[in-house]
């Protein structure tokens, strides 16, 4: 396939209806990505129906194609999938085995660590992407949302080769679990409020009575009311374990923090270098769609704080350095402030008591935007520019 011709690329979209897919459609509309491609929508459940009407998208094919039809998929120059890991497992290998040489852009984790796949986060790893493109790589995988949001904020320190090690404690939103998890969280908040509404309305009621009733209600939620977080209510609670148990004291989400950060930065055995040690404690909290994290770095030399701040602030157009002061932090470094925006605030940047090479920071990003959809649509643009 030559991409140098002037014709528009044919792009197949799979999984455009789900939460990440819907955010991707919004971003592609906003950036007018549809103007420069021939779009075909695929579906695994309603092939043959009319293609969706999406702002700014004049479809190439008015009919939804079957997402499991390898022949239809093979006609695409580029496939972008937000359909999830099971779809990738079912379709990717047979498609390649059938000789398809197009670009596969995927939000799921299945192919992330494959040697012939690049984890895409171009404001941070454009050199890695360009090198891979030149070598003929065609698998482009979105990173774990926590990792992508973190690197958008503090990637400058990794780019500069300053990080000896990093430790992160995360505060991950309900959306990371999926749309049903967000609904479940809100239903629980509502039920907890309902439980104590009469006591709250009475200014003379005792707060410990309110607290006791809330805790009793949390403990009394049914299996159906807590199904999405494995039987544990997130409303008014926190859960310090995300994703599967690796059996070595870490969760899969925590493993991704190290493995993916290194791969995104082009560090590790695959690139002939030694990985930077990264440890994570990943915690689910009751926010909606923004993942936050508290970071501790050991740098390999003593860099003045002002230089560190300048590097972070100047790294990319989305990072917003928040002065390490109370008012600026309360106003800007919150999940609510970031939700639905492309901004990546980084604050609480300071030298730590442990010594001049130790630096603390706090960062937040919308896990559906930079954490999921945005790197995918940007990769399409990078392919078009070849
Ligand atoms: N694994 C992430 C989470 C979302 O559970 O928050 C996907 O990257």
Tab-separated table of C-alpha atoms and ligand atoms in Angstrom:
chain	number	residue	atom	x	y	z
A	1	UNK	CA	0.000	0.000	0.000
A	2	UNK	CA	1.401	3.379	-0.930
A	3	UNK	CA	0.191	6.247	1.186
A	4	UNK	CA	1.974	8.843	-0.871
A	5	UNK	CA	-0.794	9.139	-3.447
A	6	UNK	CA	-3.148	12.089	-3.207
A	7	UNK	CA	-6.239	9.940	-2.725
A	8	UNK	CA	-7.972	9.961	0.633
A	9	UNK	CA	-7.242	7.064	2.944
A	10	UNK	CA	-10.082	4.639	3.474
A	11	UNK	CA	-10.628	4.386	7.214
A	12	UNK	CA	-12.761	1.751	8.938
A	13	UNK	CA	-14.123	2.674	12.365
A	14	UNK	CA	-15.063	-0.100	14.781
A	15	UNK	CA	-16.466	0.440	18.279
A	16	UNK	CA	-17.501	4.048	17.622
A	17	UNK	CA	-20.686	3.730	19.739
A	18	UNK	CA	-19.106	2.945	23.125
A	19	UNK	CA	-17.761	5.507	25.583
A	20	UNK	CA	-14.225	5.830	24.197
A	21	UNK	CA	-15.527	5.517	20.637
A	22	UNK	CA	-18.069	8.287	21.233
A	23	UNK	CA	-15.373	10.594	22.594
A	24	UNK	CA	-13.263	9.739	19.547
A	25	UNK	CA	-16.160	10.664	17.232
A	26	UNK	CA	-16.584	13.998	19.055
A	27	UNK	CA	-12.886	14.784	18.693
A	28	UNK	CA	-12.756	13.731	15.028
A	29	UNK	CA	-15.755	15.970	14.340
A	30	UNK	CA	-14.255	18.903	16.236
A	31	UNK	CA	-10.932	18.584	14.381
A	32	UNK	CA	-12.609	17.953	11.004
A	33	UNK	CA	-10.713	14.691	10.604
A	34	UNK	CA	-13.552	13.256	8.512
A	35	UNK	CA	-12.953	15.816	5.749
A	36	UNK	CA	-9.744	14.138	4.670
A	37	UNK	CA	-10.697	10.450	4.885
A	38	UNK	CA	-13.171	8.045	3.320
A	39	UNK	CA	-15.047	6.738	6.340
A	40	UNK	CA	-16.672	3.327	6.638
A	41	UNK	CA	-18.389	2.398	9.881
A	42	UNK	CA	-18.311	-1.211	11.047
A	43	UNK	CA	-20.502	-2.918	13.609
A	44	UNK	CA	-20.341	-6.327	15.248
A	45	UNK	CA	-24.051	-6.234	16.160
A	46	UNK	CA	-26.013	-4.287	13.546
A	47	UNK	CA	-24.314	-4.699	10.178
A	48	UNK	CA	-26.606	-3.729	7.315
A	49	UNK	CA	-28.222	-0.835	9.199
A	50	UNK	CA	-27.657	2.761	8.197
A	51	UNK	CA	-24.293	4.260	9.123
A	52	UNK	CA	-24.513	6.776	11.974
A	53	UNK	CA	-24.910	10.484	11.368
A	54	UNK	CA	-21.913	12.161	12.929
A	55	UNK	CA	-21.271	15.888	12.678
A	56	UNK	CA	-18.915	16.669	9.839
A	57	UNK	CA	-18.779	13.079	8.608
A	58	UNK	CA	-19.941	12.468	5.061
A	59	UNK	CA	-19.731	8.686	5.035
A	60	UNK	CA	-18.099	6.866	2.151
A	61	UNK	CA	-20.319	3.854	2.765
A	62	UNK	CA	-23.891	4.627	3.945
A	63	UNK	CA	-24.337	1.085	5.273
A	64	UNK	CA	-22.813	-0.341	8.445
A	65	UNK	CA	-20.378	-3.061	7.450
A	66	UNK	CA	-19.877	-6.219	9.463
A	67	UNK	CA	-16.998	-5.799	11.903
A	68	UNK	CA	-16.225	-9.509	11.613
A	69	UNK	CA	-16.142	-9.524	7.797
A	70	UNK	CA	-12.451	-9.867	7.009
A	71	UNK	CA	-12.995	-9.099	3.328
A	72	UNK	CA	-14.669	-5.788	4.121
A	73	UNK	CA	-12.007	-4.944	6.696
A	74	UNK	CA	-9.229	-5.775	4.226
A	75	UNK	CA	-10.466	-3.042	1.889
A	76	UNK	CA	-9.437	-0.404	4.458
A	77	UNK	CA	-6.107	1.461	4.456
A	78	UNK	CA	-6.548	2.124	8.157
A	79	UNK	CA	-8.713	0.505	10.838
A	80	UNK	CA	-9.350	2.313	14.107
A	81	UNK	CA	-10.915	0.155	16.788
A	82	UNK	CA	-12.359	1.097	20.173
A	83	UNK	CA	-14.314	-2.157	20.220
A	84	UNK	CA	-12.242	-3.677	23.017
A	85	UNK	CA	-9.784	-6.471	23.590
A	86	UNK	CA	-12.023	-9.403	22.684
A	87	UNK	CA	-12.561	-7.928	19.233
A	88	UNK	CA	-8.840	-7.411	18.715
A	89	UNK	CA	-8.180	-10.994	19.808
A	90	UNK	CA	-10.762	-12.314	17.358
A	91	UNK	CA	-10.036	-10.216	14.291
A	92	UNK	CA	-6.487	-8.898	14.233
A	93	UNK	CA	-4.535	-12.133	13.666
A	94	UNK	CA	-6.790	-13.535	10.895
A	95	UNK	CA	-6.751	-10.151	9.171
A	96	UNK	CA	-2.952	-10.056	9.106
A	97	UNK	CA	-2.780	-13.765	8.222
A	98	UNK	CA	-4.970	-12.967	5.231
A	99	UNK	CA	-2.338	-10.548	3.987
A	100	UNK	CA	-3.754	-7.197	5.125
A	101	UNK	CA	-0.944	-4.632	5.350
A	102	UNK	CA	-2.891	-1.577	6.471
A	103	UNK	CA	-2.504	0.457	9.652
A	104	UNK	CA	-4.211	-0.934	12.750
A	105	UNK	CA	-4.935	1.750	15.388
A	106	UNK	CA	-6.308	0.208	18.567
A	107	UNK	CA	-7.487	1.511	21.946
A	108	UNK	CA	-7.316	-1.884	23.647
A	109	UNK	CA	-4.349	-3.301	25.519
A	110	UNK	CA	-4.069	-6.608	23.656
A	111	UNK	CA	-1.230	-5.703	21.280
A	112	UNK	CA	0.429	-2.977	23.363
A	113	UNK	CA	3.495	-4.914	24.405
A	114	UNK	CA	3.954	-6.786	21.115
A	115	UNK	CA	7.392	-6.203	19.609
A	116	UNK	CA	5.864	-5.070	16.321
A	117	UNK	CA	3.538	-2.519	17.955
A	118	UNK	CA	4.181	1.017	19.134
A	119	UNK	CA	2.322	2.657	22.016
A	120	UNK	CA	1.252	6.014	20.632
A	121	UNK	CA	1.445	9.322	22.499
A	122	UNK	CA	2.938	11.576	19.880
A	123	UNK	CA	3.478	14.771	21.909
A	124	UNK	CA	5.742	12.612	24.050
A	125	UNK	CA	7.174	9.933	21.737
A	126	UNK	CA	7.047	11.298	18.191
A	127	UNK	CA	10.676	10.191	17.537
A	128	UNK	CA	9.751	6.603	18.496
A	129	UNK	CA	6.703	6.752	16.189
A	130	UNK	CA	8.674	8.243	13.277
A	131	UNK	CA	11.447	5.670	13.583
A	132	UNK	CA	8.870	2.884	13.595
A	133	UNK	CA	7.012	4.335	10.603
A	134	UNK	CA	10.255	4.455	8.647
A	135	UNK	CA	10.804	0.782	9.458
A	136	UNK	CA	7.339	-0.135	8.186
A	137	UNK	CA	5.554	-0.678	11.510
A	138	UNK	CA	1.762	-0.677	11.074
A	139	UNK	CA	0.418	-1.419	14.585
A	140	UNK	CA	-0.346	1.667	16.679
A	141	UNK	CA	-1.800	1.091	20.101
A	142	UNK	CA	-3.177	3.623	22.574
A	143	UNK	CA	-1.527	3.424	25.992
A	144	UNK	CA	-3.025	2.761	29.390
A	145	UNK	CA	-4.946	5.887	30.352
A	146	UNK	CA	-3.070	6.439	33.609
A	147	UNK	CA	0.284	6.208	31.875
A	148	UNK	CA	-0.700	8.469	28.973
A	149	UNK	CA	-2.113	11.177	31.264
A	150	UNK	CA	0.982	11.031	33.476
A	151	UNK	CA	3.413	11.307	30.549
A	152	UNK	CA	1.491	14.185	28.992
A	153	UNK	CA	2.153	16.024	32.256
A	154	UNK	CA	5.706	15.085	33.205
A	155	UNK	CA	7.069	13.469	30.042
A	156	UNK	CA	9.616	16.294	29.869
A	157	UNK	CA	11.607	14.765	32.725
A	158	UNK	CA	11.804	11.418	30.921
A	159	UNK	CA	12.679	13.076	27.605
A	160	UNK	CA	15.546	14.868	29.327
A	161	UNK	CA	16.861	11.564	30.696
A	162	UNK	CA	16.607	12.879	34.258
A	163	UNK	CA	14.521	10.139	35.893
A	164	UNK	CA	16.435	7.584	37.991
A	165	UNK	CA	13.153	6.128	39.283
A	166	UNK	CA	9.528	7.147	39.801
A	167	UNK	CA	6.830	6.102	42.237
A	168	UNK	CA	3.178	6.972	41.680
A	169	UNK	CA	0.020	6.661	43.747
A	170	UNK	CA	-3.005	7.041	41.523
A	171	UNK	CA	-6.525	8.355	42.070
A	172	UNK	CA	-8.462	6.767	39.212
A	173	UNK	CA	-11.962	7.714	38.156
A	174	UNK	CA	-14.957	5.410	37.740
A	175	UNK	CA	-14.864	5.828	33.943
A	176	UNK	CA	-11.718	3.713	33.764
A	177	UNK	CA	-13.922	0.764	34.621
A	178	UNK	CA	-16.446	1.649	31.916
A	179	UNK	CA	-19.751	3.445	31.438
A	180	UNK	CA	-21.748	1.089	33.735
A	181	UNK	CA	-19.278	1.830	36.537
A	182	UNK	CA	-19.985	5.553	36.273
A	183	UNK	CA	-23.719	4.922	36.476
A	184	UNK	CA	-23.262	2.607	39.429
A	185	UNK	CA	-21.225	5.222	41.291
A	186	UNK	CA	-23.900	7.878	40.837
A	187	UNK	CA	-26.692	5.530	41.875
A	188	UNK	CA	-24.762	4.744	45.045
A	189	UNK	CA	-24.189	8.426	45.815
A	190	UNK	CA	-27.930	8.960	45.332
A	191	UNK	CA	-28.859	6.033	47.566
A	192	UNK	CA	-26.498	7.200	50.304
A	193	UNK	CA	-27.994	10.677	50.219
A	194	UNK	CA	-31.500	9.261	50.267
A	195	UNK	CA	-30.632	7.206	53.346
A	196	UNK	CA	-29.872	10.310	55.421
A	197	UNK	CA	-31.883	13.011	53.662
A	198	UNK	CA	-34.164	13.592	56.656
A	199	UNK	CA	-31.251	13.860	59.081
A	200	UNK	CA	-29.408	16.221	56.724
A	201	UNK	CA	-32.466	18.452	56.565
A	202	UNK	CA	-32.379	18.821	60.344
A	203	UNK	CA	-29.495	21.113	61.405
A	204	UNK	CA	-29.734	19.691	64.923
A	205	UNK	CA	-29.106	16.082	63.854
A	206	UNK	CA	-25.856	14.448	64.988
A	207	UNK	CA	-23.188	13.961	62.317
A	208	UNK	CA	-22.184	10.634	63.858
A	209	UNK	CA	-25.752	9.377	63.347
A	210	UNK	CA	-25.532	10.419	59.698
A	211	UNK	CA	-22.158	8.748	59.304
A	212	UNK	CA	-23.383	5.541	60.946
A	213	UNK	CA	-26.352	5.316	58.595
A	214	UNK	CA	-24.193	5.990	55.539
A	215	UNK	CA	-21.726	3.270	56.499
A	216	UNK	CA	-24.560	0.843	57.237
A	217	UNK	CA	-26.077	1.592	53.827
A	218	UNK	CA	-22.736	1.059	52.068
A	219	UNK	CA	-22.416	-2.306	53.775
A	220	UNK	CA	-25.988	-3.207	52.825
A	221	UNK	CA	-25.746	-2.532	49.087
A	222	UNK	CA	-26.858	-5.616	47.162
A	223	UNK	CA	-24.786	-7.575	44.676
A	224	UNK	CA	-26.762	-5.944	41.862
A	225	UNK	CA	-26.022	-2.475	43.234
A	226	UNK	CA	-22.261	-3.161	43.331
A	227	UNK	CA	-21.838	-5.515	40.370
A	228	UNK	CA	-19.475	-3.318	38.360
A	229	UNK	CA	-16.797	-2.942	41.003
A	230	UNK	CA	-16.816	-6.629	41.923
A	231	UNK	CA	-19.221	-6.278	44.840
A	232	UNK	CA	-17.534	-3.278	46.484
A	233	UNK	CA	-19.357	0.065	46.548
A	234	UNK	CA	-17.243	2.958	45.263
A	235	UNK	CA	-19.684	5.657	46.445
A	236	UNK	CA	-18.133	7.299	49.515
A	237	UNK	CA	-15.388	4.680	49.406
A	238	UNK	CA	-12.064	3.919	47.706
A	239	UNK	CA	-10.629	0.683	46.315
A	240	UNK	CA	-6.824	0.311	46.240
A	241	UNK	CA	-6.704	-2.401	43.584
A	242	UNK	CA	-7.294	-2.004	39.840
A	243	UNK	CA	-7.308	-4.828	37.297
A	244	UNK	CA	-6.133	-8.397	37.772
A	245	UNK	CA	-3.893	-9.737	40.541
A	246	UNK	CA	-0.491	-10.666	39.105
A	247	UNK	CA	0.242	-12.844	42.117
A	248	UNK	CA	3.433	-10.983	43.028
A	249	UNK	CA	1.875	-8.260	45.145
A	250	UNK	CA	1.082	-5.996	42.202
A	251	UNK	CA	-1.985	-5.410	40.062
A	252	UNK	CA	-1.929	-5.437	36.268
A	253	UNK	CA	-2.633	-1.685	36.284
A	254	UNK	CA	0.493	-1.167	38.411
A	255	UNK	CA	2.613	-3.326	36.113
A	256	UNK	CA	1.464	-1.263	33.138
A	257	UNK	CA	2.816	1.878	34.820
A	258	UNK	CA	6.372	0.643	34.454
A	259	UNK	CA	6.155	-1.472	31.319
A	260	UNK	CA	4.239	1.042	29.228
A	261	UNK	CA	6.041	4.171	30.392
A	262	UNK	CA	9.346	2.635	29.364
A	263	UNK	CA	8.018	1.376	26.042
A	264	UNK	CA	6.420	4.715	25.166
A	265	UNK	CA	9.713	6.470	25.855
A	266	UNK	CA	11.650	3.951	23.743
A	267	UNK	CA	13.484	2.551	26.766
A	268	UNK	CA	14.045	-1.123	27.604
A	269	UNK	CA	15.360	-4.333	26.072
A	270	UNK	CA	13.423	-3.802	22.830
A	271	UNK	CA	15.416	-0.593	22.347
A	272	UNK	CA	18.736	-1.917	23.689
A	273	UNK	CA	18.617	-0.043	26.990
A	274	UNK	CA	17.805	-0.604	30.644
A	275	UNK	CA	14.320	0.159	31.955
A	276	UNK	CA	13.710	2.954	34.440
A	277	UNK	CA	12.245	1.437	37.646
A	278	UNK	CA	8.667	2.634	38.146
A	279	UNK	CA	6.415	1.543	40.997
A	280	UNK	CA	2.712	2.304	41.278
A	281	UNK	CA	-0.083	1.916	43.788
A	282	UNK	CA	-3.288	2.228	41.783
A	283	UNK	CA	-6.429	3.316	43.614
A	284	UNK	CA	-10.009	3.700	42.370
A	285	UNK	CA	-11.784	6.753	43.788
A	286	UNK	CA	-15.248	8.223	43.287
A	287	UNK	CA	-14.522	10.810	40.602
A	288	UNK	CA	-16.101	10.577	37.173
A	289	UNK	CA	-13.589	10.638	34.273
A	290	UNK	CA	-10.260	12.138	35.339
A	291	UNK	CA	-7.315	10.102	36.537
A	292	UNK	CA	-4.971	11.881	38.959
A	293	UNK	CA	-1.685	10.807	40.460
A	294	UNK	CA	0.795	11.810	43.103
A	295	UNK	CA	4.330	11.318	41.793
A	296	UNK	CA	7.687	10.948	43.492
A	297	UNK	CA	10.810	11.147	41.353
A	298	UNK	CA	14.402	10.502	42.107
A	299	UNK	CA	16.360	12.443	39.522
A	300	UNK	CA	19.852	11.400	38.554
A	301	UNK	CA	21.157	14.859	39.438
A	302	UNK	CA	20.200	17.943	41.414
A	303	UNK	CA	18.269	20.179	39.011
A	304	UNK	CA	17.060	23.598	40.225
A	305	UNK	CA	13.305	23.645	40.881
A	306	UNK	CA	12.773	26.553	38.470
A	307	UNK	CA	14.408	24.527	35.674
A	308	UNK	CA	12.196	21.526	36.419
A	309	UNK	CA	9.098	23.734	36.342
A	310	UNK	CA	10.159	25.325	33.065
A	311	UNK	CA	10.794	21.952	31.432
A	312	UNK	CA	7.371	20.686	32.460
A	313	UNK	CA	5.571	23.899	31.472
A	314	UNK	CA	7.208	24.088	28.047
A	315	UNK	CA	6.910	20.448	27.048
A	316	UNK	CA	3.663	20.600	25.106
A	317	UNK	CA	0.726	22.931	24.537
A	318	UNK	CA	-1.662	21.011	26.808
A	319	UNK	CA	0.358	20.841	30.002
A	320	UNK	CA	-0.518	23.623	32.456
A	321	UNK	CA	1.910	24.219	35.294
A	322	UNK	CA	-0.002	25.104	38.458
A	323	UNK	CA	1.933	27.148	41.026
A	324	UNK	CA	2.503	25.149	44.201
A	325	UNK	CA	0.192	27.363	46.239
A	326	UNK	CA	-3.093	26.676	47.957
A	327	UNK	CA	-5.459	28.826	45.897
A	328	UNK	CA	-4.023	27.931	42.507
A	329	UNK	CA	-4.070	24.243	43.424
A	330	UNK	CA	-7.641	24.248	44.727
A	331	UNK	CA	-8.799	26.131	41.661
A	332	UNK	CA	-6.906	24.290	38.944
A	333	UNK	CA	-5.655	20.899	40.066
A	334	UNK	CA	-8.986	19.122	40.415
A	335	UNK	CA	-10.781	16.433	38.478
A	336	UNK	CA	-13.827	18.651	38.013
A	337	UNK	CA	-11.704	21.359	36.439
A	338	UNK	CA	-10.153	19.035	33.881
A	339	UNK	CA	-13.141	16.862	32.884
A	340	UNK	CA	-13.984	17.205	29.207
A	341	UNK	CA	-10.893	19.289	28.435
A	342	UNK	CA	-7.556	18.523	26.832
A	343	UNK	CA	-5.680	20.289	29.641
A	344	UNK	CA	-3.136	18.396	31.702
A	345	UNK	CA	-2.426	20.422	34.831
A	346	UNK	CA	0.720	19.586	36.800
A	347	UNK	CA	1.138	21.064	40.252
A	348	UNK	CA	2.528	20.493	43.746
A	349	UNK	CA	5.967	20.477	42.092
A	350	UNK	CA	8.532	20.687	44.851
A	351	UNK	CA	11.801	19.335	46.179
A	352	UNK	CA	11.170	16.716	48.851
A	353	UNK	CA	12.660	16.417	52.336
A	354	UNK	CA	14.535	13.272	51.253
A	355	UNK	CA	17.136	15.350	49.377
A	356	UNK	CA	17.737	17.666	46.431
A	357	UNK	CA	17.371	14.925	43.812
A	358	UNK	CA	13.872	13.994	45.055
A	359	UNK	CA	10.945	15.791	43.416
A	360	UNK	CA	7.214	15.546	44.075
A	361	UNK	CA	4.392	16.444	41.670
A	362	UNK	CA	0.672	15.918	41.159
A	363	UNK	CA	-1.070	15.683	37.814
A	364	UNK	CA	-4.546	15.062	36.356
A	365	UNK	CA	-5.896	14.239	32.924
A	366	UNK	CA	-9.209	13.307	31.333
A	367	UNK	CA	-8.793	9.573	30.870
A	368	UNK	CA	-11.209	9.474	27.937
A	369	UNK	CA	-9.383	12.207	25.984
A	370	UNK	CA	-5.583	12.047	26.329
A	371	UNK	CA	-6.036	8.750	28.151
A	372	UNK	CA	-7.855	7.025	25.298
A	373	UNK	CA	-9.324	8.735	22.228
A	374	UNK	CA	-6.957	11.570	21.375
A	375	UNK	CA	-3.757	9.635	20.608
A	376	UNK	CA	-5.745	7.466	18.150
A	377	UNK	CA	-7.023	10.301	15.983
A	378	UNK	CA	-3.628	12.005	16.071
A	379	UNK	CA	-1.995	8.806	14.795
A	380	UNK	CA	-4.331	8.872	11.823
A	381	UNK	CA	-3.088	12.384	11.030
A	382	UNK	CA	0.520	11.245	11.339
A	383	UNK	CA	-0.103	8.389	8.884
A	384	UNK	CA	-1.779	10.801	6.457
A	385	UNK	CA	1.232	13.096	6.592
A	386	UNK	CA	3.552	10.326	5.330
B	1	LIG	N1	-7.295	0.532	33.268
B	1	LIG	C1	-7.775	1.867	33.405
B	1	LIG	C2	-8.668	1.999	34.607
B	1	LIG	C3	-8.557	2.303	32.219
B	1	LIG	O1	-9.189	0.997	35.051
B	1	LIG	O2	-8.819	3.093	35.104
B	1	LIG	C4	-8.031	1.909	30.885
B	1	LIG	O3	-6.725	2.350	30.631
